């Protein structure tokens, strides 16, 4: 229990201290008009209060991610607490802040455009495809899961439930942001926080004993912590999906100083939610072996339902249903909205002046594959979401590092976590079953080699930036 409470305190203190460091390094200016005013339109650009932005951002980036991922990551034991705290404060929240604030600085630009500006046009083309694929996978997964549960507890068939959810997705993706998202999502975000807080308090006062810190790998199948834990618990630590969602809220900020509370703050809240559910997962079933049996029997949704109803009774059952059905839907629809915005930005001039008709046209290329993928194996979707998600996160951190390097600022803020995530992703791709499925030791060697090559590229960029700065100083002096 001490480790759990200390982890929550560290997240709160980290927000109060490190978020201000991040903000100072980035450099804000509240005198600069934000895109919410300079680009105001009837669909995506609309000024919104920071607290609404924070709750909407939390709901967009979270959904069931920090719940299902944390419960699965709890199989590794209390070491999951370490990853959530360190990953959230020094990687995930930094990632979210820069993805949101760089978008704000560039008129609400989407993630691929930011990548192109700071990592080159070749990388932009690649990440455009990867990002849209990630959006389709997330939207499909967050349609299939709720549809399956609706079919189980209501007379509706899976196909009908799928159709109803997807019709809502389309409406939410094309309507003005302040019509549905701005009005309803702050309330749903508050429900997500209340659900986690209720579980946390009930757990503390229950007969269950939350385990304290141990670096021992407690996974029943002895799966390696590196890099699997860092991919299993992404939401709550660091998730590339967030970089595709941040531009939605970047287009609504009233002032630049709101960014710390909205982007960094929402990520820390998600970290707290992940800590609570990781603690519940590794505690409620006695040990990680019991958790694995529960996951095998009912999956993450069954585990969440059992924990909620046991600890909170009828209220817990209601919260579980709300969580497993409503929360993933609210993440899936913003995934579809993001992919629509990315395509509109990618097509550029072709979309200019087409209005709502153009918005619907941009939705078609992502809507069709999303509907198809929602009908296939749910576990298959999640396997590929994990790898794609963390690849996008790594690229976003490198984008932030190159921005800081170009501006002559403390680039290590993004550079160090970017190198760490490069090692995670490169090793995971070669080791995981959905990747090359190579032996673990060989995957470590290849992942290490790729990380070393990336470090050399980074060192060269630093050297060139210093030379450029020195040349400019010499010319100015002359």
PDB file of C-alpha atoms in Angstrom, residues 37-326:
ATOM      1  CA  UNK A  37      -9.644  32.864 -32.307  1.00  0.00           C
ATOM      2  CA  UNK A  38      -7.511  33.374 -35.423  1.00  0.00           C
ATOM      3  CA  UNK A  39      -8.969  30.355 -37.277  1.00  0.00           C
ATOM      4  CA  UNK A  40     -12.435  30.270 -35.689  1.00  0.00           C
ATOM      5  CA  UNK A  41     -14.913  28.234 -37.739  1.00  0.00           C
ATOM      6  CA  UNK A  42     -18.229  26.430 -37.190  1.00  0.00           C
ATOM      7  CA  UNK A  43     -16.680  22.928 -36.904  1.00  0.00           C
ATOM      8  CA  UNK A  44     -13.261  22.502 -35.227  1.00  0.00           C
ATOM      9  CA  UNK A  45     -11.962  25.895 -34.039  1.00  0.00           C
ATOM     10  CA  UNK A  46     -13.906  27.266 -31.058  1.00  0.00           C
ATOM     11  CA  UNK A  47     -12.670  28.872 -27.791  1.00  0.00           C
ATOM     12  CA  UNK A  48     -13.279  26.643 -24.763  1.00  0.00           C
ATOM     13  CA  UNK A  49     -12.471  26.962 -21.049  1.00  0.00           C
ATOM     14  CA  UNK A  50      -9.374  25.075 -19.860  1.00  0.00           C
ATOM     15  CA  UNK A  51     -11.302  22.808 -17.460  1.00  0.00           C
ATOM     16  CA  UNK A  52     -13.579  21.647 -20.259  1.00  0.00           C
ATOM     17  CA  UNK A  53     -10.547  21.124 -22.456  1.00  0.00           C
ATOM     18  CA  UNK A  54      -8.861  19.116 -19.701  1.00  0.00           C
ATOM     19  CA  UNK A  55     -11.820  16.763 -19.193  1.00  0.00           C
ATOM     20  CA  UNK A  56     -12.399  16.333 -22.941  1.00  0.00           C
ATOM     21  CA  UNK A  57      -8.689  15.684 -23.502  1.00  0.00           C
ATOM     22  CA  UNK A  58      -8.748  13.136 -20.662  1.00  0.00           C
ATOM     23  CA  UNK A  59     -11.729  11.337 -22.167  1.00  0.00           C
ATOM     24  CA  UNK A  60     -10.242  11.444 -25.681  1.00  0.00           C
ATOM     25  CA  UNK A  61      -6.870  10.021 -24.649  1.00  0.00           C
ATOM     26  CA  UNK A  62      -8.133   7.647 -21.981  1.00  0.00           C
ATOM     27  CA  UNK A  63     -11.415   5.834 -22.537  1.00  0.00           C
ATOM     28  CA  UNK A  64     -10.637   2.334 -21.332  1.00  0.00           C
ATOM     29  CA  UNK A  65      -6.934   2.514 -22.228  1.00  0.00           C
ATOM     30  CA  UNK A  66      -5.569   3.213 -18.709  1.00  0.00           C
ATOM     31  CA  UNK A  67      -8.010   0.629 -17.307  1.00  0.00           C
ATOM     32  CA  UNK A  68      -7.578  -2.377 -19.600  1.00  0.00           C
ATOM     33  CA  UNK A  69      -3.867  -1.738 -20.188  1.00  0.00           C
ATOM     34  CA  UNK A  70      -3.142  -1.259 -16.478  1.00  0.00           C
ATOM     35  CA  UNK A  71      -5.058  -4.411 -15.521  1.00  0.00           C
ATOM     36  CA  UNK A  72      -3.087  -6.425 -18.078  1.00  0.00           C
ATOM     37  CA  UNK A  73       0.180  -4.787 -17.026  1.00  0.00           C
ATOM     38  CA  UNK A  74      -0.553  -5.667 -13.381  1.00  0.00           C
ATOM     39  CA  UNK A  75       0.467  -9.249 -14.281  1.00  0.00           C
ATOM     40  CA  UNK A  76       4.085  -8.061 -13.927  1.00  0.00           C
ATOM     41  CA  UNK A  77       3.520  -6.988 -10.310  1.00  0.00           C
ATOM     42  CA  UNK A  78       4.391  -3.709  -8.494  1.00  0.00           C
ATOM     43  CA  UNK A  79       7.132  -2.908 -11.030  1.00  0.00           C
ATOM     44  CA  UNK A  80       4.195  -1.593 -13.085  1.00  0.00           C
ATOM     45  CA  UNK A  81       3.902   1.302 -10.597  1.00  0.00           C
ATOM     46  CA  UNK A  82       7.448   2.410 -11.436  1.00  0.00           C
ATOM     47  CA  UNK A  83       6.777   2.444 -15.174  1.00  0.00           C
ATOM     48  CA  UNK A  84       3.506   4.358 -14.805  1.00  0.00           C
ATOM     49  CA  UNK A  85       5.059   7.105 -12.650  1.00  0.00           C
ATOM     50  CA  UNK A  86       8.324   7.560 -14.575  1.00  0.00           C
ATOM     51  CA  UNK A  87       6.749   7.003 -17.973  1.00  0.00           C
ATOM     52  CA  UNK A  88       3.903   9.415 -17.283  1.00  0.00           C
ATOM     53  CA  UNK A  89       5.917  12.321 -15.861  1.00  0.00           C
ATOM     54  CA  UNK A  90       9.029  12.231 -18.053  1.00  0.00           C
ATOM     55  CA  UNK A  91       7.730  10.744 -21.302  1.00  0.00           C
ATOM     56  CA  UNK A  92       3.946  10.614 -21.660  1.00  0.00           C
ATOM     57  CA  UNK A  93       3.051  14.042 -20.259  1.00  0.00           C
ATOM     58  CA  UNK A  94       5.983  15.657 -22.098  1.00  0.00           C
ATOM     59  CA  UNK A  95       4.819  13.913 -25.290  1.00  0.00           C
ATOM     60  CA  UNK A  96       1.244  15.149 -24.820  1.00  0.00           C
ATOM     61  CA  UNK A  97       2.308  18.709 -23.978  1.00  0.00           C
ATOM     62  CA  UNK A  98       4.501  19.068 -27.046  1.00  0.00           C
ATOM     63  CA  UNK A  99       1.993  17.436 -29.399  1.00  0.00           C
ATOM     64  CA  UNK A 100      -0.656  19.871 -28.193  1.00  0.00           C
ATOM     65  CA  UNK A 101       1.455  23.019 -27.961  1.00  0.00           C
ATOM     66  CA  UNK A 102       3.274  22.516 -31.269  1.00  0.00           C
ATOM     67  CA  UNK A 103      -0.125  22.047 -32.894  1.00  0.00           C
ATOM     68  CA  UNK A 104      -1.312  25.265 -31.265  1.00  0.00           C
ATOM     69  CA  UNK A 105       1.798  27.134 -32.468  1.00  0.00           C
ATOM     70  CA  UNK A 106       1.136  25.941 -36.026  1.00  0.00           C
ATOM     71  CA  UNK A 107      -2.545  26.866 -36.339  1.00  0.00           C
ATOM     72  CA  UNK A 108      -3.916  23.573 -35.048  1.00  0.00           C
ATOM     73  CA  UNK A 109      -1.780  21.426 -37.352  1.00  0.00           C
ATOM     74  CA  UNK A 110      -2.190  17.660 -37.234  1.00  0.00           C
ATOM     75  CA  UNK A 111       0.551  15.333 -35.993  1.00  0.00           C
ATOM     76  CA  UNK A 112       1.865  14.300 -39.478  1.00  0.00           C
ATOM     77  CA  UNK A 113       2.321  17.944 -40.465  1.00  0.00           C
ATOM     78  CA  UNK A 114       4.359  18.608 -37.321  1.00  0.00           C
ATOM     79  CA  UNK A 115       6.507  15.564 -38.101  1.00  0.00           C
ATOM     80  CA  UNK A 116       7.127  16.849 -41.625  1.00  0.00           C
ATOM     81  CA  UNK A 117       8.121  20.278 -40.359  1.00  0.00           C
ATOM     82  CA  UNK A 118      10.758  18.979 -37.909  1.00  0.00           C
ATOM     83  CA  UNK A 119      11.749  15.516 -39.161  1.00  0.00           C
ATOM     84  CA  UNK A 120      11.449  15.974 -42.909  1.00  0.00           C
ATOM     85  CA  UNK A 121       8.953  15.292 -45.660  1.00  0.00           C
ATOM     86  CA  UNK A 122       9.926  11.633 -46.033  1.00  0.00           C
ATOM     87  CA  UNK A 123       9.064  10.906 -42.420  1.00  0.00           C
ATOM     88  CA  UNK A 124       5.842  12.899 -42.814  1.00  0.00           C
ATOM     89  CA  UNK A 125       4.676  10.610 -45.629  1.00  0.00           C
ATOM     90  CA  UNK A 126       5.404   7.512 -43.569  1.00  0.00           C
ATOM     91  CA  UNK A 127       3.792   8.821 -40.405  1.00  0.00           C
ATOM     92  CA  UNK A 128       0.720  10.003 -42.332  1.00  0.00           C
ATOM     93  CA  UNK A 129       0.003   6.412 -43.259  1.00  0.00           C
ATOM     94  CA  UNK A 130       0.950   5.015 -39.832  1.00  0.00           C
ATOM     95  CA  UNK A 131      -1.197   7.586 -37.995  1.00  0.00           C
ATOM     96  CA  UNK A 132      -4.282   7.004 -40.116  1.00  0.00           C
ATOM     97  CA  UNK A 133      -3.834   3.238 -39.732  1.00  0.00           C
ATOM     98  CA  UNK A 134      -3.616   3.713 -35.948  1.00  0.00           C
ATOM     99  CA  UNK A 135      -6.818   5.799 -35.981  1.00  0.00           C
ATOM    100  CA  UNK A 136      -8.640   3.128 -37.972  1.00  0.00           C
ATOM    101  CA  UNK A 137      -7.425   0.357 -35.647  1.00  0.00           C
ATOM    102  CA  UNK A 138      -8.424   2.287 -32.524  1.00  0.00           C
ATOM    103  CA  UNK A 139     -11.833   3.270 -33.915  1.00  0.00           C
ATOM    104  CA  UNK A 140     -12.483  -0.339 -34.986  1.00  0.00           C
ATOM    105  CA  UNK A 141     -11.385  -1.790 -31.637  1.00  0.00           C
ATOM    106  CA  UNK A 142     -13.445   0.756 -29.714  1.00  0.00           C
ATOM    107  CA  UNK A 143     -16.485  -0.103 -31.839  1.00  0.00           C
ATOM    108  CA  UNK A 144     -16.162  -3.874 -31.611  1.00  0.00           C
ATOM    109  CA  UNK A 145     -15.722  -4.080 -27.822  1.00  0.00           C
ATOM    110  CA  UNK A 146     -18.835  -2.086 -26.810  1.00  0.00           C
ATOM    111  CA  UNK A 147     -20.908  -3.705 -29.581  1.00  0.00           C
ATOM    112  CA  UNK A 148     -20.054  -7.168 -28.243  1.00  0.00           C
ATOM    113  CA  UNK A 149     -21.116  -6.196 -24.700  1.00  0.00           C
ATOM    114  CA  UNK A 150     -24.330  -4.509 -25.893  1.00  0.00           C
ATOM    115  CA  UNK A 151     -25.213  -7.703 -27.792  1.00  0.00           C
ATOM    116  CA  UNK A 152     -24.662  -9.718 -24.593  1.00  0.00           C
ATOM    117  CA  UNK A 153     -26.815  -7.628 -22.252  1.00  0.00           C
ATOM    118  CA  UNK A 154     -29.571  -6.402 -24.616  1.00  0.00           C
ATOM    119  CA  UNK A 155     -31.827  -7.953 -27.290  1.00  0.00           C
ATOM    120  CA  UNK A 156     -29.839  -6.162 -30.005  1.00  0.00           C
ATOM    121  CA  UNK A 157     -27.657  -8.271 -32.279  1.00  0.00           C
ATOM    122  CA  UNK A 158     -23.955  -7.508 -32.714  1.00  0.00           C
ATOM    123  CA  UNK A 159     -24.571  -6.151 -36.234  1.00  0.00           C
ATOM    124  CA  UNK A 160     -27.318  -3.781 -35.096  1.00  0.00           C
ATOM    125  CA  UNK A 161     -25.245  -2.568 -32.115  1.00  0.00           C
ATOM    126  CA  UNK A 162     -22.288  -2.028 -34.446  1.00  0.00           C
ATOM    127  CA  UNK A 163     -24.435   0.012 -36.834  1.00  0.00           C
ATOM    128  CA  UNK A 164     -25.858   2.183 -34.042  1.00  0.00           C
ATOM    129  CA  UNK A 165     -22.400   2.925 -32.618  1.00  0.00           C
ATOM    130  CA  UNK A 166     -20.957   3.704 -36.017  1.00  0.00           C
ATOM    131  CA  UNK A 167     -23.780   6.084 -36.933  1.00  0.00           C
ATOM    132  CA  UNK A 168     -22.985   7.960 -33.740  1.00  0.00           C
ATOM    133  CA  UNK A 169     -19.277   7.963 -34.674  1.00  0.00           C
ATOM    134  CA  UNK A 170     -20.063   9.643 -37.992  1.00  0.00           C
ATOM    135  CA  UNK A 171     -22.273  12.263 -36.337  1.00  0.00           C
ATOM    136  CA  UNK A 172     -19.664  13.080 -33.677  1.00  0.00           C
ATOM    137  CA  UNK A 173     -16.889  13.245 -36.307  1.00  0.00           C
ATOM    138  CA  UNK A 174     -18.633  15.825 -38.500  1.00  0.00           C
ATOM    139  CA  UNK A 175     -20.663  17.961 -36.074  1.00  0.00           C
ATOM    140  CA  UNK A 176     -19.137  21.130 -34.547  1.00  0.00           C
ATOM    141  CA  UNK A 177     -16.893  20.339 -31.572  1.00  0.00           C
ATOM    142  CA  UNK A 178     -19.057  22.352 -29.171  1.00  0.00           C
ATOM    143  CA  UNK A 179     -22.254  20.557 -30.238  1.00  0.00           C
ATOM    144  CA  UNK A 180     -21.659  17.088 -28.705  1.00  0.00           C
ATOM    145  CA  UNK A 181     -18.042  16.861 -27.541  1.00  0.00           C
ATOM    146  CA  UNK A 182     -17.984  20.247 -25.824  1.00  0.00           C
ATOM    147  CA  UNK A 183     -21.273  19.675 -24.006  1.00  0.00           C
ATOM    148  CA  UNK A 184     -21.337  15.999 -23.036  1.00  0.00           C
ATOM    149  CA  UNK A 185     -17.706  14.888 -22.840  1.00  0.00           C
ATOM    150  CA  UNK A 186     -16.683  16.975 -19.803  1.00  0.00           C
ATOM    151  CA  UNK A 187     -19.427  15.148 -17.871  1.00  0.00           C
ATOM    152  CA  UNK A 188     -18.259  11.745 -19.136  1.00  0.00           C
ATOM    153  CA  UNK A 189     -14.663  12.661 -18.274  1.00  0.00           C
ATOM    154  CA  UNK A 190     -15.807  13.420 -14.731  1.00  0.00           C
ATOM    155  CA  UNK A 191     -17.465   9.970 -14.611  1.00  0.00           C
ATOM    156  CA  UNK A 192     -14.164   8.361 -15.601  1.00  0.00           C
ATOM    157  CA  UNK A 193     -12.410  10.157 -12.724  1.00  0.00           C
ATOM    158  CA  UNK A 194     -15.173   9.341 -10.253  1.00  0.00           C
ATOM    159  CA  UNK A 195     -15.089   5.671 -11.250  1.00  0.00           C
ATOM    160  CA  UNK A 196     -11.331   5.451 -10.654  1.00  0.00           C
ATOM    161  CA  UNK A 197     -11.479   7.417  -7.381  1.00  0.00           C
ATOM    162  CA  UNK A 198     -14.307   5.226  -6.046  1.00  0.00           C
ATOM    163  CA  UNK A 199     -12.379   2.048  -6.867  1.00  0.00           C
ATOM    164  CA  UNK A 200      -9.207   3.478  -5.273  1.00  0.00           C
ATOM    165  CA  UNK A 201     -10.915   4.476  -2.013  1.00  0.00           C
ATOM    166  CA  UNK A 202     -12.841   1.192  -1.789  1.00  0.00           C
ATOM    167  CA  UNK A 203      -9.626  -0.744  -2.393  1.00  0.00           C
ATOM    168  CA  UNK A 204      -7.788   1.123   0.378  1.00  0.00           C
ATOM    169  CA  UNK A 205     -10.538   0.353   2.897  1.00  0.00           C
ATOM    170  CA  UNK A 206     -11.096  -3.252   1.802  1.00  0.00           C
ATOM    171  CA  UNK A 207      -9.524  -6.396   3.212  1.00  0.00           C
ATOM    172  CA  UNK A 208      -7.228  -6.617   0.193  1.00  0.00           C
ATOM    173  CA  UNK A 209      -3.560  -5.716   0.722  1.00  0.00           C
ATOM    174  CA  UNK A 210      -1.922  -3.766  -2.089  1.00  0.00           C
ATOM    175  CA  UNK A 211       1.598  -5.176  -2.589  1.00  0.00           C
ATOM    176  CA  UNK A 212       4.622  -2.975  -1.999  1.00  0.00           C
ATOM    177  CA  UNK A 213       7.499  -2.421  -4.375  1.00  0.00           C
ATOM    178  CA  UNK A 214       9.540  -5.285  -5.695  1.00  0.00           C
ATOM    179  CA  UNK A 215      11.613  -5.349  -8.866  1.00  0.00           C
ATOM    180  CA  UNK A 216      10.864  -9.038  -9.278  1.00  0.00           C
ATOM    181  CA  UNK A 217       8.993 -10.031 -12.425  1.00  0.00           C
ATOM    182  CA  UNK A 218       5.767 -11.639 -11.154  1.00  0.00           C
ATOM    183  CA  UNK A 219       4.269 -12.461 -14.548  1.00  0.00           C
ATOM    184  CA  UNK A 220       2.860 -16.016 -14.356  1.00  0.00           C
ATOM    185  CA  UNK A 221       4.262 -16.843 -17.805  1.00  0.00           C
ATOM    186  CA  UNK A 222       7.571 -15.074 -17.022  1.00  0.00           C
ATOM    187  CA  UNK A 223       7.239 -12.795 -20.035  1.00  0.00           C
ATOM    188  CA  UNK A 224      10.048 -10.200 -20.047  1.00  0.00           C
ATOM    189  CA  UNK A 225       9.369  -6.790 -18.530  1.00  0.00           C
ATOM    190  CA  UNK A 226      11.419  -5.060 -21.246  1.00  0.00           C
ATOM    191  CA  UNK A 227       9.863  -4.120 -23.607  1.00  0.00           C
ATOM    192  CA  UNK A 228       6.484  -5.798 -23.079  1.00  0.00           C
ATOM    193  CA  UNK A 229       5.423  -3.843 -19.984  1.00  0.00           C
ATOM    194  CA  UNK A 230       6.087  -0.529 -21.781  1.00  0.00           C
ATOM    195  CA  UNK A 231       3.772  -1.543 -24.604  1.00  0.00           C
ATOM    196  CA  UNK A 232       1.132  -3.242 -22.448  1.00  0.00           C
ATOM    197  CA  UNK A 233       0.737  -0.137 -20.261  1.00  0.00           C
ATOM    198  CA  UNK A 234       0.781   2.659 -22.803  1.00  0.00           C
ATOM    199  CA  UNK A 235      -2.223   4.773 -21.801  1.00  0.00           C
ATOM    200  CA  UNK A 236      -1.272   5.927 -18.308  1.00  0.00           C
ATOM    201  CA  UNK A 237       2.446   6.052 -19.163  1.00  0.00           C
ATOM    202  CA  UNK A 238       2.974   7.112 -22.794  1.00  0.00           C
ATOM    203  CA  UNK A 239       0.740   6.624 -25.815  1.00  0.00           C
ATOM    204  CA  UNK A 240       1.207   7.845 -29.380  1.00  0.00           C
ATOM    205  CA  UNK A 241      -2.560   7.935 -29.843  1.00  0.00           C
ATOM    206  CA  UNK A 242      -2.549  11.050 -27.657  1.00  0.00           C
ATOM    207  CA  UNK A 243      -0.538  13.000 -30.241  1.00  0.00           C
ATOM    208  CA  UNK A 244      -3.378  12.486 -32.714  1.00  0.00           C
ATOM    209  CA  UNK A 245      -5.967  13.725 -30.189  1.00  0.00           C
ATOM    210  CA  UNK A 246      -4.157  16.779 -28.816  1.00  0.00           C
ATOM    211  CA  UNK A 247      -4.717  18.906 -31.969  1.00  0.00           C
ATOM    212  CA  UNK A 248      -8.487  18.578 -31.420  1.00  0.00           C
ATOM    213  CA  UNK A 249      -8.182  20.483 -28.127  1.00  0.00           C
ATOM    214  CA  UNK A 250      -5.281  22.675 -29.337  1.00  0.00           C
ATOM    215  CA  UNK A 251      -7.834  24.272 -31.658  1.00  0.00           C
ATOM    216  CA  UNK A 252      -9.954  25.302 -28.662  1.00  0.00           C
ATOM    217  CA  UNK A 253      -7.424  26.753 -26.155  1.00  0.00           C
ATOM    218  CA  UNK A 254      -8.008  30.375 -25.188  1.00  0.00           C
ATOM    219  CA  UNK A 255      -4.398  31.044 -24.161  1.00  0.00           C
ATOM    220  CA  UNK A 256      -1.049  29.272 -24.281  1.00  0.00           C
ATOM    221  CA  UNK A 257      -0.795  28.961 -20.491  1.00  0.00           C
ATOM    222  CA  UNK A 258      -3.837  26.657 -20.583  1.00  0.00           C
ATOM    223  CA  UNK A 259      -1.684  24.028 -22.306  1.00  0.00           C
ATOM    224  CA  UNK A 260       0.040  22.892 -19.108  1.00  0.00           C
ATOM    225  CA  UNK A 261      -3.278  22.259 -17.345  1.00  0.00           C
ATOM    226  CA  UNK A 262      -4.923  20.657 -20.362  1.00  0.00           C
ATOM    227  CA  UNK A 263      -2.205  18.496 -21.942  1.00  0.00           C
ATOM    228  CA  UNK A 264       0.270  17.753 -19.146  1.00  0.00           C
ATOM    229  CA  UNK A 265      -2.514  17.739 -16.549  1.00  0.00           C
ATOM    230  CA  UNK A 266      -4.787  15.302 -18.405  1.00  0.00           C
ATOM    231  CA  UNK A 267      -1.897  12.870 -18.844  1.00  0.00           C
ATOM    232  CA  UNK A 268      -1.127  12.936 -15.112  1.00  0.00           C
ATOM    233  CA  UNK A 269      -4.796  12.286 -14.348  1.00  0.00           C
ATOM    234  CA  UNK A 270      -4.639   9.325 -16.707  1.00  0.00           C
ATOM    235  CA  UNK A 271      -1.544   8.119 -14.852  1.00  0.00           C
ATOM    236  CA  UNK A 272      -3.469   8.220 -11.564  1.00  0.00           C
ATOM    237  CA  UNK A 273      -6.293   6.190 -13.141  1.00  0.00           C
ATOM    238  CA  UNK A 274      -3.775   3.632 -14.416  1.00  0.00           C
ATOM    239  CA  UNK A 275      -2.165   3.355 -10.956  1.00  0.00           C
ATOM    240  CA  UNK A 276      -5.522   2.676  -9.340  1.00  0.00           C
ATOM    241  CA  UNK A 277      -6.495  -0.044 -11.805  1.00  0.00           C
ATOM    242  CA  UNK A 278      -3.034  -1.622 -11.780  1.00  0.00           C
ATOM    243  CA  UNK A 279      -3.287  -1.808  -7.955  1.00  0.00           C
ATOM    244  CA  UNK A 280      -6.767  -3.276  -8.196  1.00  0.00           C
ATOM    245  CA  UNK A 281      -5.654  -5.861 -10.746  1.00  0.00           C
ATOM    246  CA  UNK A 282      -2.643  -7.127  -8.791  1.00  0.00           C
ATOM    247  CA  UNK A 283      -4.536  -7.086  -5.470  1.00  0.00           C
ATOM    248  CA  UNK A 284      -8.146  -8.162  -5.951  1.00  0.00           C
ATOM    249  CA  UNK A 285      -7.487 -11.716  -7.159  1.00  0.00           C
ATOM    250  CA  UNK A 286      -4.882 -12.559  -4.534  1.00  0.00           C
ATOM    251  CA  UNK A 287      -1.843 -12.657  -6.815  1.00  0.00           C
ATOM    252  CA  UNK A 288      -0.875 -12.300 -10.455  1.00  0.00           C
ATOM    253  CA  UNK A 289      -1.722 -15.941 -11.064  1.00  0.00           C
ATOM    254  CA  UNK A 290      -5.301 -15.295  -9.932  1.00  0.00           C
ATOM    255  CA  UNK A 291      -5.439 -12.209 -12.157  1.00  0.00           C
ATOM    256  CA  UNK A 292      -4.286 -14.231 -15.152  1.00  0.00           C
ATOM    257  CA  UNK A 293      -7.047 -16.789 -14.559  1.00  0.00           C
ATOM    258  CA  UNK A 294      -9.629 -14.017 -14.340  1.00  0.00           C
ATOM    259  CA  UNK A 295      -8.345 -12.429 -17.572  1.00  0.00           C
ATOM    260  CA  UNK A 296      -8.470 -15.790 -19.327  1.00  0.00           C
ATOM    261  CA  UNK A 297     -12.045 -16.341 -18.178  1.00  0.00           C
ATOM    262  CA  UNK A 298     -13.615 -12.962 -18.867  1.00  0.00           C
ATOM    263  CA  UNK A 299     -11.025 -10.727 -20.475  1.00  0.00           C
ATOM    264  CA  UNK A 300     -10.258  -7.195 -19.229  1.00  0.00           C
ATOM    265  CA  UNK A 301     -13.942  -6.177 -19.333  1.00  0.00           C
ATOM    266  CA  UNK A 302     -14.885  -9.147 -17.141  1.00  0.00           C
ATOM    267  CA  UNK A 303     -12.124  -8.282 -14.656  1.00  0.00           C
ATOM    268  CA  UNK A 304     -13.238  -4.636 -14.511  1.00  0.00           C
ATOM    269  CA  UNK A 305     -16.861  -5.693 -14.018  1.00  0.00           C
ATOM    270  CA  UNK A 306     -15.981  -8.141 -11.206  1.00  0.00           C
ATOM    271  CA  UNK A 307     -13.764  -5.647  -9.354  1.00  0.00           C
ATOM    272  CA  UNK A 308     -16.329  -2.832  -9.703  1.00  0.00           C
ATOM    273  CA  UNK A 309     -19.381  -4.822  -8.575  1.00  0.00           C
ATOM    274  CA  UNK A 310     -17.516  -6.502  -5.708  1.00  0.00           C
ATOM    275  CA  UNK A 311     -16.032  -3.292  -4.300  1.00  0.00           C
ATOM    276  CA  UNK A 312     -18.893  -0.890  -5.067  1.00  0.00           C
ATOM    277  CA  UNK A 313     -22.033  -3.063  -5.333  1.00  0.00           C
ATOM    278  CA  UNK A 314     -24.847  -1.807  -7.578  1.00  0.00           C
ATOM    279  CA  UNK A 315     -23.066   1.479  -8.170  1.00  0.00           C
ATOM    280  CA  UNK A 316     -20.015  -0.441  -9.313  1.00  0.00           C
ATOM    281  CA  UNK A 317     -22.091  -2.446 -11.777  1.00  0.00           C
ATOM    282  CA  UNK A 318     -23.514   0.740 -13.272  1.00  0.00           C
ATOM    283  CA  UNK A 319     -20.077   2.328 -13.480  1.00  0.00           C
ATOM    284  CA  UNK A 320     -18.639  -0.795 -15.087  1.00  0.00           C
ATOM    285  CA  UNK A 321     -21.325  -0.797 -17.780  1.00  0.00           C
ATOM    286  CA  UNK A 322     -20.835   2.921 -18.374  1.00  0.00           C
ATOM    287  CA  UNK A 323     -17.106   2.375 -18.558  1.00  0.00           C
ATOM    288  CA  UNK A 324     -16.995  -0.644 -20.824  1.00  0.00           C
ATOM    289  CA  UNK A 325     -19.636   0.682 -23.238  1.00  0.00           C
ATOM    290  CA  UNK A 326     -19.626   4.486 -23.224  1.00  0.00           C
TER     291      UNK A 326
END
